[in-house]
PDB file of C-alpha atoms in Angstrom:
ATOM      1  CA  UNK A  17      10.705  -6.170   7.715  1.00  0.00           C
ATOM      2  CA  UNK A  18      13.577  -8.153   8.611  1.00  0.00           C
ATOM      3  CA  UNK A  19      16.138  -5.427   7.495  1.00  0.00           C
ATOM      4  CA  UNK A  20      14.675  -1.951   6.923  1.00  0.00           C
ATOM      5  CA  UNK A  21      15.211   1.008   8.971  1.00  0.00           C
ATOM      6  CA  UNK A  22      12.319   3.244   8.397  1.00  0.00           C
ATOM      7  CA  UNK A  23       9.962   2.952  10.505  1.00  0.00           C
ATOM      8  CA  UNK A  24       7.087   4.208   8.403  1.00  0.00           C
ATOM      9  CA  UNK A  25       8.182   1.453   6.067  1.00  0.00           C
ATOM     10  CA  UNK A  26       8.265  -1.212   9.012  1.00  0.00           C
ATOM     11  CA  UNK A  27       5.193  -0.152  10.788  1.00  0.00           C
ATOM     12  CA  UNK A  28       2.980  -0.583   7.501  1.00  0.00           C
ATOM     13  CA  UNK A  29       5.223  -3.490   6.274  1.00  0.00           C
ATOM     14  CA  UNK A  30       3.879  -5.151   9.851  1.00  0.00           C
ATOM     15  CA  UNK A  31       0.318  -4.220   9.344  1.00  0.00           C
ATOM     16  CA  UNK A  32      -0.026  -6.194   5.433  1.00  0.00           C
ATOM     17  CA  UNK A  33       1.383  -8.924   7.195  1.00  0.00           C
ATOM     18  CA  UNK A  34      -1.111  -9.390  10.052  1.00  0.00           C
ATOM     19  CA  UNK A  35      -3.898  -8.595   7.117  1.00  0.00           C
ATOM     20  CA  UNK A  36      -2.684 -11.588   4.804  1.00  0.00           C
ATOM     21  CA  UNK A  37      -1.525 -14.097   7.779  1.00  0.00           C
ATOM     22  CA  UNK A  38      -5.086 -14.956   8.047  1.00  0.00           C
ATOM     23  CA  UNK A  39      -5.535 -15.646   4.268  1.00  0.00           C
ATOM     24  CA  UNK A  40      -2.306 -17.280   3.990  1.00  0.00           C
ATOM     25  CA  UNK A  41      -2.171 -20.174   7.099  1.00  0.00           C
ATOM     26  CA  UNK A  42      -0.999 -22.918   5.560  1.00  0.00           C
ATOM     27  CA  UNK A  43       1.438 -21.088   3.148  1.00  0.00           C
ATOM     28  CA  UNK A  44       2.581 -18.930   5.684  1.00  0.00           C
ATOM     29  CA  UNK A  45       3.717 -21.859   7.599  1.00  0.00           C
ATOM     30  CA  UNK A  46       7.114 -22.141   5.749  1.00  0.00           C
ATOM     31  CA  UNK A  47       7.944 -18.622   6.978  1.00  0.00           C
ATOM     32  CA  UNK A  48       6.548 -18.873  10.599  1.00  0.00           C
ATOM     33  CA  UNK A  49      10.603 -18.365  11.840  1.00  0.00           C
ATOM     34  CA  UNK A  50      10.743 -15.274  10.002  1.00  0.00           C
ATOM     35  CA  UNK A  51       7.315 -13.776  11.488  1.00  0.00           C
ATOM     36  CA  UNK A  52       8.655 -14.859  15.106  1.00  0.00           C
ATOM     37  CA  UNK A  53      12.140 -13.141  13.886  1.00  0.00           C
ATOM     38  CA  UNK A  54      10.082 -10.188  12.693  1.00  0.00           C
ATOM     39  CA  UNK A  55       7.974  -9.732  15.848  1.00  0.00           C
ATOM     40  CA  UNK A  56      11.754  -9.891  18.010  1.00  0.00           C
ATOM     41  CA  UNK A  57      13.252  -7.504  15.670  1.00  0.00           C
ATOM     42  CA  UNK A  58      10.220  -4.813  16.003  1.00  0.00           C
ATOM     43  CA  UNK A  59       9.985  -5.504  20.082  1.00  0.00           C
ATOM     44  CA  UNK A  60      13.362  -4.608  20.358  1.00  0.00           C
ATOM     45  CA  UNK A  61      13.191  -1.292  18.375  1.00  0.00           C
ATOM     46  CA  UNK A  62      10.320  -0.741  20.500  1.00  0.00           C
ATOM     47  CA  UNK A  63      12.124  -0.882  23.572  1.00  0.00           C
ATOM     48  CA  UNK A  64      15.813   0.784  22.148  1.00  0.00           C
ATOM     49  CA  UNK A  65      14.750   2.754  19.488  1.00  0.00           C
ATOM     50  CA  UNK A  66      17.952   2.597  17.656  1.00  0.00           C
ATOM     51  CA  UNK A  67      17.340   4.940  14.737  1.00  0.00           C
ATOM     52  CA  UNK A  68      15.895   7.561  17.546  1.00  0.00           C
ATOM     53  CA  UNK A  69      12.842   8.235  15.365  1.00  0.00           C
ATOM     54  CA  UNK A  70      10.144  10.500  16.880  1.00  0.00           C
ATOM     55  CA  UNK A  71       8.218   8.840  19.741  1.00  0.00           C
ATOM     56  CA  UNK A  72       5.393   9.439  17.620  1.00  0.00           C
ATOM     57  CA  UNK A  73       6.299   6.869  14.696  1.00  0.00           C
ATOM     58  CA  UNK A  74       7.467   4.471  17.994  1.00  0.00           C
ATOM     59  CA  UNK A  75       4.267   4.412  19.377  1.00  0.00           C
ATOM     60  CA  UNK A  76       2.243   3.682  16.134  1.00  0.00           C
ATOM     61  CA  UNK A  77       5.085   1.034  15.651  1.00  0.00           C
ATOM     62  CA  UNK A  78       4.235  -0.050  19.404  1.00  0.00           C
ATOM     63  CA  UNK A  79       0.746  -0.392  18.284  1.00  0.00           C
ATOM     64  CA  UNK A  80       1.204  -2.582  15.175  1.00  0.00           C
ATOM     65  CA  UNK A  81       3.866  -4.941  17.090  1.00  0.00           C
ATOM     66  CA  UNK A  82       1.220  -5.838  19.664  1.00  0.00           C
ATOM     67  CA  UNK A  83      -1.215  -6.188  16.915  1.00  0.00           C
ATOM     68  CA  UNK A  84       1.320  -8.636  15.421  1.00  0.00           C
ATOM     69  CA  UNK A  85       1.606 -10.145  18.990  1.00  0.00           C
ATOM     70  CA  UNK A  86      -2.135 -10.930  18.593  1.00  0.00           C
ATOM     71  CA  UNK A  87      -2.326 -12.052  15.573  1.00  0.00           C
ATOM     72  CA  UNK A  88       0.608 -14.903  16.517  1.00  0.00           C
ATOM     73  CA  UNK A  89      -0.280 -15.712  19.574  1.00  0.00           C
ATOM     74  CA  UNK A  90      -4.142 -16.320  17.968  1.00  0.00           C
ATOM     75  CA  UNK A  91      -3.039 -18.296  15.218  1.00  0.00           C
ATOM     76  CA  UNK A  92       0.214 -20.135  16.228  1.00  0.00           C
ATOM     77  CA  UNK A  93       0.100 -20.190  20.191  1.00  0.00           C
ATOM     78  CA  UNK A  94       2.201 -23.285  21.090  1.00  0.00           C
ATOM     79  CA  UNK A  95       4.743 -22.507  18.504  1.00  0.00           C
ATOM     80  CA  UNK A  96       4.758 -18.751  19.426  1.00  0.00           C
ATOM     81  CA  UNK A  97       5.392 -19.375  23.398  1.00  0.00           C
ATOM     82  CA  UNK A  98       8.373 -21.767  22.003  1.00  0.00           C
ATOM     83  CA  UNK A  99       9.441 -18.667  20.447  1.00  0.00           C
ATOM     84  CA  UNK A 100       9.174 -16.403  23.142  1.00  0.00           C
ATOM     85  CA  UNK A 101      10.629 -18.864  25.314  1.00  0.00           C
ATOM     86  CA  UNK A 102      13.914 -19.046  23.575  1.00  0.00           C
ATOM     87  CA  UNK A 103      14.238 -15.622  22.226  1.00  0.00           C
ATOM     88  CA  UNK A 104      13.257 -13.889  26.084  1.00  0.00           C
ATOM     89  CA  UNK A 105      15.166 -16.322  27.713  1.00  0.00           C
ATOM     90  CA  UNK A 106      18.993 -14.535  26.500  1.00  0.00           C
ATOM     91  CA  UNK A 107      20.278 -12.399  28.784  1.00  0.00           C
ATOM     92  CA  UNK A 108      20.540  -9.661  26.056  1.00  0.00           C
ATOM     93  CA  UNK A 109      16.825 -10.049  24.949  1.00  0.00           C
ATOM     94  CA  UNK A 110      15.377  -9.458  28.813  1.00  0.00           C
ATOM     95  CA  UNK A 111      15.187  -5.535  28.844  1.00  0.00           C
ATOM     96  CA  UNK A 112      13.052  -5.905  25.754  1.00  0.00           C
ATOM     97  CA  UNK A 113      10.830  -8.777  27.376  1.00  0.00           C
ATOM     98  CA  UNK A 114      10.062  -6.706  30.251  1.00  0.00           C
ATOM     99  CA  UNK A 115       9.483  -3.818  28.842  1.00  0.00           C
ATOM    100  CA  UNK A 116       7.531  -4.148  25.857  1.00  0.00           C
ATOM    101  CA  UNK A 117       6.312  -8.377  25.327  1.00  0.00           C
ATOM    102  CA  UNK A 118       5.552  -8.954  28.971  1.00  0.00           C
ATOM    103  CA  UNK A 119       2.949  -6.183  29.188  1.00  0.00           C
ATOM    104  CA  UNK A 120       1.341  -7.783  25.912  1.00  0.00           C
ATOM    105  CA  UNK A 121       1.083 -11.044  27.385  1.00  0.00           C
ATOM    106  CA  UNK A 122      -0.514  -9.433  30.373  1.00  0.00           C
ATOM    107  CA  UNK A 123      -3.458  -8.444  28.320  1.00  0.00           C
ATOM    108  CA  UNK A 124      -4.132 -11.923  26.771  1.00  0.00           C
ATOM    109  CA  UNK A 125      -5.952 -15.107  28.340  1.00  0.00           C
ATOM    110  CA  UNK A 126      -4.089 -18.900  27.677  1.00  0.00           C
ATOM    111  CA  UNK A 127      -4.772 -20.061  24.676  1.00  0.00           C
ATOM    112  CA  UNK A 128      -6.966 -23.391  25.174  1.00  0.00           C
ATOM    113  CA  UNK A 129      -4.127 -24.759  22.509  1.00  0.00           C
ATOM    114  CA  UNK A 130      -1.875 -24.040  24.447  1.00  0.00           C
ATOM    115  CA  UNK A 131      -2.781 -27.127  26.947  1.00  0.00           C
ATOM    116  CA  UNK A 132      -4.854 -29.743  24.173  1.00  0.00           C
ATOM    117  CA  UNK A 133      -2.193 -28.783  20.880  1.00  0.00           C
ATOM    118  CA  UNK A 134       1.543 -28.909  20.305  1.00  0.00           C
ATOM    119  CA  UNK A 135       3.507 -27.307  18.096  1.00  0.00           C
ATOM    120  CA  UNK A 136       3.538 -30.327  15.314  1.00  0.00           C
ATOM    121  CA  UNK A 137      -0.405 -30.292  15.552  1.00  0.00           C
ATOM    122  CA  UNK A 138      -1.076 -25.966  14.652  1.00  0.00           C
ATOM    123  CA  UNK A 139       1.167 -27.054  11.623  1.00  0.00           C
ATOM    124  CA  UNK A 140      -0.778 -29.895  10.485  1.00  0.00           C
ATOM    125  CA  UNK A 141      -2.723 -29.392   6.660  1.00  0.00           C
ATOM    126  CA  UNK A 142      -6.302 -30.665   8.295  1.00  0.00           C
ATOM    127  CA  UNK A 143      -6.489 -28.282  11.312  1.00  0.00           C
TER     128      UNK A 143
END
């Protein structure tokens, strides 16, 4: 996911991973960069479509990014918004924000974590 080109490849690549994030939270923590990476890499290819693959494939990969969107902001919220934050706040990442995260994040309520957790405490082994 953080390489390929195919998008038949990345779009199902993106679905496994939302369907074992929720079996995997702890384990999955170590690789929580890479996920936030992941989702970045598949907005942007959203947005540019730099292999100019059929709008077709684009939207179905549309539709599994915001799925991924979902399934981040559900489990990780504080560290996610960090993410997006930093990522969406480069000059060369803003086309991409506005066009494909910033609709996403229209269609989502504040996480109640996102005002009584932190980033250290969606981490910790007892929550």
């Amino acid at each position: 996911l953080q390489t390929d080109t195919d998008v038949v490849v990345l779009t199902t690549g993106v679905l496994v991973l939302i369907t074992m994030l929720p079996m995997i939270p702890q384990s999955g923590k170590q690789y929580l960069h890479d996920f936030f990476g992941i989702f970045g890499r598949l907005s942007a290819w959203c947005s540019q479509n730099p292999g100019h693959v059929a709008e077709t494939y684009i939207v179905h990969l549309h539709a599994s990014v915001y799925a991924l969107f979902h399934r981040l902001y559900g489990m990780y919220p504080c560290n996610f918004v960090s993410f997006l934050r930093s990522h969406y706040s480069m000059k060369e990442n803003l086309e991409t924000f506005e066009e494909v995260v910033k609709p996403m994040m229209e269609h989502v309520r504040i996480h109640p974590e996102l005002v009584t957790g932190s980033k250290d405490h969606e981490l910790d082994p007892r929550r």
